Amino acid sequence: MVGRLNRPGVAPGAGGTRQNGTVYLLASRTGNGEILVTALDAAGAPTAPAERLTQLDFPAFVAAREPAGPRWVWDDTSRWSPGLLAAGTRVRRCHDLRLCHAILRGSELTRASELAGRAPGGWDRAAALEAAVPQGATLFDLAFDDEPADDDTMAEFLSQLQAVASCPEPGRLRLLLAAESVGALIAAEMQFAGLPWRTDIHDRLLTAELGPRVAHGTRPERLEELAGRIRCELDDQVFNLDSQQELLKALQRSGLMATSTRAWELKKLEHPVIEPLLEYKKLARLLSANGWYWMDTWIVHGRFHPEYVPGAATTGRWGASGGGPLQLPRQVRGAVVADEGWKLVVADAAQLEPRILAALSADTAMAAAGRDTDLYAGIVASGVVETRDQAKVAMLGAMYGATTGESGRLLPRLARAYPRALGLTEAAARAGERGDIVTTRLGRSSPRPGESWQATQAQAYDPAASDGDERRARSQARDWGRFTRNFVVQGSAAEWALCWMAEVRKELWSLRGTEAPDRPAAFAATPHLVFFLHDEVIVHTPVALAGEVEQIITRAAATAGRLLFGDFPVDFLLTAATVDSYAEAK
């Protein structure tokens, strides 16, 4: 299996998951709306009679049992956590059955389990319903349509325990399931607490870029000016500039051999229209993604409450179902401002995916190049390439399958210097081209290509296949190979990031500083995560604790590395800054 080549041993699971002595509290809803809580041991056997609770009583029940450190088991954290947070109750650990089901259903490690072999059912639908809960809401405000019955929840949990216990390397999956589940808690907490946001600053930033505010659906002054220049340069006053198809035709009528309207394609062309057109596209994107309408919709009481979706991508990367938190452009980051008496600690992992690749492949030479320094600079210092830009281009080519241009020219040098790392990506690509599965460090597996892909490959082997059939099959195989090439690296990086955030959250839990007025009780005095983007986090913290928070974030990065890769000598370097505004961190 490609994702398992030459790996150091896996450390015990994040958050202290124990095989023996674990106390599980399985929560589900009965037909009459009550909540049924069943205490289970590590094997899933009940240890006491189930308790029946009303929805109003449940938060206090949870709060009373949290000091004992149970792991709550429920169908979907996005359904349960918001109501608990609204009541002032936080949960340290949980097991999210829907998210864990998706991992176990597709993992190569559990392919022989009953869970993987059963027919698709209700547990296979999308995990997150992402119901936003207003401040002060109670559990009665939550809708639990299609809630699994108590016996279904119990049966699913037992099935998951069996799948993990019967797999060849249960420690890997236990760590992944724990990290994925705590990620769901973090997502719910970040949405509930919100990212501090100043609408007055946001308005000023937009006005400086776009001109004074206008009615929704109307072009601001700066965009209208650019539109006029573009139409003049193209000698066409009637085409719809915001229609990609009409813009492409207008460019072609002006003699430009444009094949798309993507910015990187337009930059290859020489014409007076290109400069205003690129500026127009940039500002139009700002207006649509983070303009005044977005501000009015998503900023509530000085907070941005994004709707994160953990595990949205097949690699385990997060997505979003609202608000666009995974793409906050630099133009508006100045509006992210800490509360008075508080700070933002902004941290991101330097060259995360290349470092993950070095550890995955146990390539000690590549790991050494990044020890205590910028990895790309280390590659240059090792004499592999001449410049940092070349090192970056070559490494991205290795991870994403670029074989032409500058990347293709530099890849042989990289392969000679780091044969284990490049060998792993090549093996992953070849597996994908065959239609095989690859697996991340902790056990998340890639999906198999679909039926149309399989049919195209089969057609190429038919004696009557044409040259076109063979070209199409080779092209699709290469495309899938590029997907699997990056899957093992990107997926393992997502696992590292989950473990990193889990450790940060765990250490922040007990810190307390000056209480912020008019903030939810769970986050009024405690530093807490407020933003996450693949390899970057922001913690909102009282000023007096900012230095300690920086240390926690840095320690957590090293801990996440040990959890995934044991004692393999790879550094996960961070850049961290304590600032008043997000714009100051970059």
XYZ file of C-alpha atoms in Angstrom:
586
model
C 0.000 0.000 0.000
C 1.640 3.239 -1.131
C 0.769 5.305 1.911
C 2.505 2.822 4.231
C 6.011 2.610 2.803
C 8.949 2.713 5.235
C 7.187 4.427 8.093
C 8.254 4.846 11.695
C 5.938 3.501 14.400
C 2.730 5.314 15.316
C 2.434 6.836 18.746
C -0.723 6.372 20.880
C -3.853 8.267 19.892
C -4.423 11.991 20.327
C -6.322 13.101 23.371
C -5.314 10.030 25.368
C -7.641 7.456 23.808
C -7.372 4.311 25.909
C -8.214 0.809 24.823
C -8.805 -0.250 28.415
C -10.727 1.844 30.915
C -12.272 4.227 28.393
C -15.653 5.504 29.506
C -18.025 6.105 26.615
C -21.318 7.915 27.070
C -23.513 7.207 24.072
C -26.212 9.847 23.536
C -29.186 9.346 21.248
C -32.778 10.474 20.954
C -35.838 8.417 21.621
C -39.052 8.570 19.630
C -40.689 10.915 22.176
C -37.868 13.467 22.057
C -36.036 12.390 25.183
C -32.301 11.911 25.259
C -31.039 8.486 26.217
C -27.496 8.262 27.647
C -25.851 4.860 27.992
C -22.512 4.344 29.757
C -20.266 1.852 27.918
C -16.868 0.325 28.528
C -14.048 0.182 25.968
C -15.658 -2.834 24.292
C -19.031 -1.104 23.987
C -20.747 -3.083 26.737
C -23.185 -1.148 28.985
C -21.874 -0.583 32.493
C -25.066 0.867 34.020
C -28.745 1.287 33.167
C -29.424 3.960 30.558
C -30.578 7.364 31.796
C -33.459 9.280 30.225
C -33.246 13.059 30.105
C -35.230 15.948 28.742
C -33.480 18.190 26.248
C -33.366 21.007 28.805
C -31.670 18.792 31.385
C -29.031 17.445 29.025
C -26.450 20.333 29.152
C -26.272 20.222 32.963
C -25.988 16.431 32.819
C -23.053 16.731 30.411
C -21.354 19.442 32.479
C -21.594 17.340 35.630
C -19.846 14.385 33.981
C -17.141 16.273 32.038
C -14.611 16.315 34.933
C -14.386 12.506 34.696
C -13.173 12.796 31.074
C -15.693 10.598 29.237
C -15.811 10.315 25.473
C -19.284 11.261 24.251
C -20.591 9.189 21.373
C -23.257 10.668 19.132
C -24.345 10.661 15.539
C -23.180 14.120 14.462
C -21.291 16.760 16.445
C -22.723 19.553 14.314
C -26.146 18.618 15.734
C -25.202 18.239 19.388
C -22.410 20.701 20.145
C -24.139 24.009 19.218
C -26.926 23.490 21.746
C -24.473 22.538 24.457
C -22.331 25.597 23.725
C -25.410 27.831 23.830
C -26.051 26.476 27.337
C -22.438 27.215 28.339
C -21.220 23.604 28.221
C -18.107 22.426 26.359
C -17.175 18.818 25.687
C -13.528 17.766 25.792
C -13.797 14.524 23.793
C -16.308 12.853 21.540
C -16.668 10.158 18.899
C -18.544 11.495 15.859
C -20.217 8.455 14.320
C -20.894 9.989 10.900
C -17.374 11.310 10.374
C -15.822 8.103 11.690
C -18.132 5.983 9.560
C -16.931 7.747 6.412
C -13.300 7.011 7.297
C -13.868 3.369 8.242
C -16.149 2.725 5.279
C -13.433 3.726 2.823
C -10.216 2.764 4.595
C -8.080 0.022 3.119
C -7.261 -0.994 6.703
C -10.884 -1.989 7.407
C -11.873 -3.386 4.003
C -12.512 -6.851 5.512
C -14.872 -5.517 8.201
C -18.631 -5.923 8.304
C -18.990 -2.140 8.210
C -17.087 -1.832 4.922
C -18.992 -4.692 3.323
C -22.547 -3.713 4.138
C -24.907 -2.065 1.647
C -25.002 1.754 1.673
C -27.394 3.200 4.243
C -28.267 6.268 6.271
C -24.812 6.536 7.816
C -23.294 7.042 4.379
C -24.907 10.399 3.706
C -23.034 13.698 4.246
C -21.898 14.083 7.832
C -22.548 17.717 8.578
C -25.959 19.365 8.588
C -24.332 22.554 9.879
C -27.368 24.060 11.607
C -26.338 27.462 13.005
C -27.642 28.186 16.511
C -28.194 31.820 17.581
C -26.760 33.112 20.840
C -28.987 32.085 23.734
C -30.641 29.220 21.854
C -31.522 25.984 23.613
C -31.577 22.421 22.461
C -35.242 22.876 21.617
C -34.128 25.169 18.775
C -32.296 22.344 17.027
C -33.981 20.258 14.360
C -33.052 16.582 14.389
C -34.794 15.288 11.318
C -33.868 11.731 10.401
C -32.183 11.238 13.767
C -30.918 7.637 14.067
C -32.874 5.598 16.582
C -31.113 4.547 19.782
C -30.612 0.969 18.616
C -29.183 2.196 15.269
C -26.717 4.455 17.082
C -25.598 1.662 19.373
C -25.306 -0.815 16.515
C -23.240 1.621 14.461
C -20.875 2.318 17.354
C -20.339 -1.388 18.020
C -19.738 -1.928 14.313
C -17.101 0.819 14.302
C -15.362 -0.588 17.380
C -15.244 -4.003 15.698
C -13.883 -2.571 12.462
C -11.034 -0.820 14.260
C -10.209 -3.753 16.533
C -10.010 -6.192 13.624
C -7.775 -4.108 11.364
C -4.013 -4.761 11.052
C -2.941 -1.468 12.673
C -5.711 -0.266 15.019
C -3.510 2.387 16.654
C -3.372 4.403 13.446
C -7.130 4.468 13.017
C -7.826 5.197 16.674
C -5.660 8.277 16.428
C -7.360 9.360 13.193
C -10.887 8.863 14.561
C -10.049 10.756 17.748
C -8.496 13.623 15.777
C -11.373 13.767 13.280
C -13.907 13.861 16.110
C -12.153 16.580 18.088
C -11.892 18.502 14.817
C -15.702 18.468 14.687
C -15.802 19.933 18.201
C -13.315 22.633 17.184
C -15.341 23.513 14.082
C -18.506 23.901 16.153
C -16.678 25.988 18.756
C -15.104 28.288 16.171
C -18.476 28.859 14.550
C -20.116 29.555 17.905
C -17.389 31.813 19.343
C -16.782 33.605 16.053
C -13.806 35.469 14.630
C -13.694 39.067 15.955
C -14.545 41.438 13.118
C -14.803 45.232 12.793
C -17.410 46.215 10.198
C -16.346 49.874 10.294
C -12.820 48.894 9.240
C -14.187 46.448 6.671
C -16.285 49.215 5.137
C -13.250 51.528 4.923
C -11.147 48.806 3.299
C -13.820 48.093 0.704
C -14.286 51.785 -0.025
C -10.540 52.235 -0.548
C -10.480 49.339 -3.029
C -13.841 49.687 -4.775
C -15.138 53.189 -4.163
C -18.147 54.250 -2.061
C -20.771 51.655 -1.204
C -23.564 51.176 -3.725
C -26.757 49.118 -3.783
C -26.311 45.358 -3.964
C -26.102 44.233 -7.590
C -24.651 47.557 -8.763
C -21.029 48.040 -9.766
C -19.039 50.301 -7.432
C -17.175 53.257 -8.905
C -13.792 51.557 -9.352
C -15.275 48.509 -11.085
C -17.377 50.700 -13.375
C -14.272 52.677 -14.355
C -12.350 49.493 -15.157
C -15.313 48.094 -17.114
C -15.282 51.207 -19.282
C -11.559 50.845 -19.997
C -11.977 47.168 -20.878
C -14.845 47.826 -23.281
C -12.885 50.635 -24.883
C -9.784 48.481 -25.384
C -11.897 45.686 -26.877
C -14.008 48.126 -28.904
C -17.162 46.438 -27.659
C -19.680 48.352 -25.546
C -22.420 45.753 -25.210
C -20.975 42.414 -24.043
C -21.533 41.213 -20.472
C -18.178 41.599 -18.769
C -19.225 39.286 -15.911
C -20.078 36.432 -18.281
C -16.974 34.300 -18.799
C -18.304 33.038 -22.128
C -19.064 36.524 -23.491
C -15.743 37.894 -22.227
C -13.839 35.079 -23.943
C -15.633 35.758 -27.234
C -14.902 39.490 -26.933
C -11.200 38.763 -26.388
C -11.126 36.451 -29.404
C -12.926 39.007 -31.603
C -10.115 41.438 -30.743
C -7.540 38.994 -32.098
C -6.386 37.584 -28.753
C -5.851 33.812 -28.813
C -7.386 33.344 -25.370
C -8.548 29.836 -24.472
C -9.910 30.756 -21.026
C -10.429 33.795 -18.813
C -8.379 32.441 -15.911
C -5.912 35.008 -14.592
C -2.850 32.828 -15.142
C -3.848 32.309 -18.785
C -4.537 36.012 -19.359
C -1.113 36.945 -17.987
C 0.484 35.140 -20.934
C -1.151 37.556 -23.372
C 0.120 40.976 -24.409
C -2.560 43.606 -24.999
C -3.557 46.906 -23.346
C -6.754 45.245 -22.054
C -4.966 42.685 -19.893
C -3.919 45.035 -17.045
C -7.408 46.528 -16.403
C -9.034 43.136 -16.956
C -6.888 41.421 -14.313
C -7.564 44.266 -11.887
C -11.300 44.049 -12.623
C -11.356 40.294 -11.962
C -9.511 40.748 -8.661
C -11.839 43.479 -7.411
C -14.986 41.752 -8.682
C -13.949 38.682 -6.720
C -13.482 40.793 -3.597
C -16.925 42.338 -4.025
C -18.701 39.013 -4.535
C -16.818 37.001 -1.907
C -16.288 39.544 0.890
C -18.100 42.717 -0.119
C -20.778 44.692 1.692
C -23.487 42.088 1.146
C -21.230 39.402 2.640
C -20.474 41.692 5.578
C -24.167 42.328 6.259
C -24.913 38.599 6.023
C -22.049 37.026 7.948
C -20.908 39.527 10.575
C -23.188 39.347 13.616
C -22.515 41.387 16.752
C -18.897 41.937 15.765
C -18.158 38.304 14.952
C -17.774 36.242 11.780
C -19.442 32.863 12.377
C -18.302 30.617 9.489
C -19.799 27.204 8.818
C -16.875 24.796 8.639
C -17.348 21.249 7.329
C -14.692 18.864 8.712
C -13.618 16.091 6.365
C -15.351 17.713 3.380
C -12.651 16.694 0.888
C -11.691 13.095 0.191
C -8.236 13.870 1.643
C -9.803 14.944 4.942
C -9.281 18.638 4.336
C -12.011 20.882 5.654
C -14.531 22.711 3.539
C -17.214 25.291 4.286
C -20.948 25.381 3.728
C -21.234 29.117 4.266
C -19.237 32.291 4.732
C -16.137 31.253 2.808
C -13.725 31.025 5.782
C -11.158 29.150 3.697
C -10.491 32.189 1.513
C -10.222 35.427 3.484
C -8.291 37.706 1.090
C -5.565 40.027 2.263
C -7.666 43.078 1.350
C -10.075 42.462 4.269
C -7.819 40.913 6.909
C -7.408 44.302 8.538
C -11.033 43.985 9.712
C -10.115 40.988 11.899
C -9.251 42.838 15.119
C -8.883 41.451 18.630
C -11.185 42.655 21.404
C -9.898 45.315 23.769
C -7.545 43.650 26.256
C -7.124 40.643 23.957
C -4.720 39.655 21.170
C -4.685 37.407 18.116
C -1.961 34.776 17.958
C -1.566 33.835 14.289
C 0.539 30.784 13.436
C 1.162 28.782 10.295
C 3.297 25.759 9.521
C 6.156 26.412 7.114
C 6.365 24.089 4.085
C 3.985 21.627 5.753
C 3.362 19.238 2.847
C 7.046 18.789 1.863
C 7.904 18.075 5.512
C 5.055 15.567 5.668
C 6.446 13.927 2.519
C 9.912 13.659 4.090
C 8.460 11.939 7.163
C 6.069 9.694 5.205
C 8.895 8.369 3.072
C 11.454 8.356 5.914
C 13.727 10.423 3.668
C 16.328 11.543 6.201
C 18.161 13.704 3.655
C 15.056 15.771 2.939
C 14.230 16.001 6.635
C 17.777 17.208 7.314
C 17.430 19.925 4.673
C 14.577 21.441 6.670
C 16.035 21.067 10.154
C 15.711 24.365 12.033
C 15.373 26.248 8.758
C 13.220 26.984 5.727
C 13.072 23.685 3.824
C 13.426 25.281 0.402
C 16.447 27.272 1.569
C 17.870 24.036 2.951
C 17.470 22.338 -0.424
C 19.419 25.202 -2.007
C 22.111 24.967 0.689
C 22.435 21.249 -0.096
C 23.351 22.127 -3.668
C 20.346 20.457 -5.275
C 19.147 23.621 -7.065
C 20.363 27.206 -7.308
C 17.458 29.265 -5.917
C 14.637 28.992 -3.418
C 12.069 29.505 -6.184
C 13.540 26.545 -8.070
C 13.338 24.385 -4.926
C 9.693 25.308 -4.445
C 8.755 24.714 -8.087
C 10.499 21.338 -8.124
C 8.890 20.206 -4.867
C 5.413 21.238 -5.986
C 6.016 19.358 -9.227
C 6.908 16.230 -7.272
C 3.773 16.436 -5.133
C 1.320 17.527 -7.821
C 2.680 15.781 -10.900
C 4.020 18.672 -12.984
C 6.382 17.125 -15.536
C 6.877 19.956 -18.040
C 8.559 23.341 -18.015
C 10.843 24.403 -15.174
C 9.421 21.783 -12.813
C 10.085 18.951 -15.268
C 13.642 20.163 -15.775
C 14.387 20.259 -12.040
C 12.646 17.051 -10.935
C 15.562 14.718 -11.865
C 17.843 16.695 -9.553
C 15.329 16.407 -6.734
C 14.946 12.671 -7.352
C 18.691 12.100 -7.116
C 18.944 14.033 -3.869
C 15.810 12.632 -2.227
C 15.063 9.241 -3.796
C 12.831 7.962 -1.004
C 10.540 11.008 -1.085
C 10.270 11.103 -4.866
C 9.901 7.322 -4.933
C 6.855 7.529 -2.679
C 5.081 10.108 -4.853
C 5.894 8.154 -8.007
C 4.611 4.909 -6.482
C 1.404 6.692 -5.450
C 0.956 8.031 -8.986
C 1.477 4.609 -10.559
C -1.063 3.099 -8.139
C -3.633 5.693 -9.188
C -2.972 5.070 -12.871
C -3.809 1.393 -12.248
C -7.002 2.382 -10.415
C -5.628 1.214 -7.053
C -6.188 2.777 -3.633
C -3.578 4.729 -1.667
C -3.710 5.443 2.061
C -2.599 8.286 4.313
C -0.371 7.996 7.346
C -3.229 7.288 9.756
C -5.490 5.259 7.472
C -7.734 7.441 5.304
C -7.874 5.840 1.845
C -8.498 7.363 -1.547
C -11.697 6.468 -3.393
C -11.528 4.238 -6.434
C -12.143 5.917 -9.791
C -15.728 5.801 -11.019
C -17.429 3.508 -13.494
C -16.832 5.779 -16.498
C -13.088 5.791 -15.752
C -13.086 1.995 -15.515
C -15.045 1.720 -18.748
C -12.605 4.021 -20.566
C -9.644 1.950 -19.386
C -11.358 -1.294 -20.409
C -12.185 0.102 -23.843
C -8.493 0.875 -24.452
C -7.689 -2.842 -24.109
C -10.400 -3.913 -26.521
C -8.924 -5.303 -29.768
C -11.097 -2.850 -31.660
C -9.888 0.167 -29.665
C -8.913 3.211 -31.713
C -5.934 5.481 -31.157
C -8.375 7.986 -29.685
C -9.606 5.401 -27.161
C -6.046 4.719 -26.057
C -5.143 8.414 -25.779
C -8.276 9.072 -23.742
C -7.488 6.166 -21.390
C -3.880 7.289 -20.906
C -5.003 10.855 -20.213
C -7.572 9.772 -17.613
C -5.078 7.392 -15.993
C -2.507 10.180 -15.690
C -5.127 12.509 -14.208
C -6.074 9.944 -11.560
C -2.402 9.292 -10.892
C -1.891 12.989 -10.176
C -4.779 12.783 -7.699
C -3.365 9.797 -5.810
C 0.171 11.235 -5.973
C -0.967 14.174 -3.875
C -3.603 12.326 -1.847
C -1.152 10.628 0.503
C 0.700 13.882 1.178
C -2.251 16.261 1.430
C -4.282 13.755 3.443
C -1.452 13.104 5.895
C -0.899 16.870 6.227
C -4.602 17.236 7.088
C -4.145 14.589 9.783
C -1.157 16.441 11.211
C -3.184 19.671 11.271
C -6.040 17.958 13.142
C -3.634 16.617 15.754
C -2.001 20.051 16.001
C -5.324 21.776 16.661
C -6.397 19.049 19.087
C -3.247 19.560 21.152
C -3.629 23.353 21.041
C -7.239 23.099 22.206
C -6.357 20.662 24.984
C -3.643 22.920 26.416
C -5.676 26.120 26.067
C -8.582 24.579 27.960
C -7.338 25.343 31.478
C -5.932 28.847 30.827
C -7.957 31.772 32.107
C -7.400 35.491 31.762
C -9.398 38.693 32.015
C -13.034 38.098 31.157
C -14.342 39.775 28.023
C -17.726 41.477 28.536
C -20.796 40.303 26.660
C -19.130 37.131 25.394
C -20.424 33.538 25.741
C -19.427 32.055 29.094
C -17.400 29.227 27.570
C -15.072 31.700 25.808
C -15.261 34.880 27.904
C -11.899 34.411 29.671
C -10.296 31.390 27.994
C -8.007 31.598 24.931
C -9.682 29.762 22.092
C -9.262 28.872 18.430
C -11.192 31.199 16.137
C -9.840 30.401 12.655
C -8.293 27.513 10.723
C -7.041 27.243 7.149
C -5.215 23.982 6.303
C -1.879 24.880 7.935
C -2.766 28.102 9.766
C -4.604 28.852 13.014
C -5.648 31.959 14.921
C -6.183 31.959 18.685
C -8.032 34.817 20.408
C -6.460 35.317 23.815
C -6.328 37.734 26.747
C -3.198 39.900 26.418
C -1.554 38.484 29.552
C -1.661 34.935 28.150
C -0.440 35.665 24.611
C 3.150 34.567 25.254
C 2.027 31.293 26.798
C -0.371 30.711 23.894
C 2.492 31.098 21.397
C 4.474 28.478 23.312
C 1.475 26.131 23.397
C 0.969 26.414 19.640
C 4.661 25.697 18.992
C 4.764 22.725 21.386
C 1.596 21.335 19.836
C 3.217 21.273 16.386
C 6.068 19.110 17.714
C 3.600 16.874 19.557
C 1.526 16.381 16.396
C 4.704 15.343 14.566
C 5.501 12.724 17.217
C 1.928 11.418 17.205
C 2.112 10.736 13.479
C 5.772 9.877 12.947
C 7.179 8.777 16.276
C 10.811 9.747 16.698
C 11.564 10.323 13.019
C 13.736 13.481 12.938
C 11.550 15.889 11.018
C 10.906 19.457 12.169
C 7.534 21.146 11.812
C 8.525 24.793 11.950
C 5.999 27.511 12.679
C 5.873 31.232 12.185
C 3.833 32.788 14.989
C 2.936 36.399 15.657
C 0.943 38.093 18.409
C -0.973 40.974 16.841
C -3.987 43.213 17.228
C -5.090 42.695 13.618
C -4.813 39.718 11.267
C -3.319 42.035 8.636
C -0.292 42.634 10.893
C 0.638 38.939 10.909
C 1.625 38.675 7.241
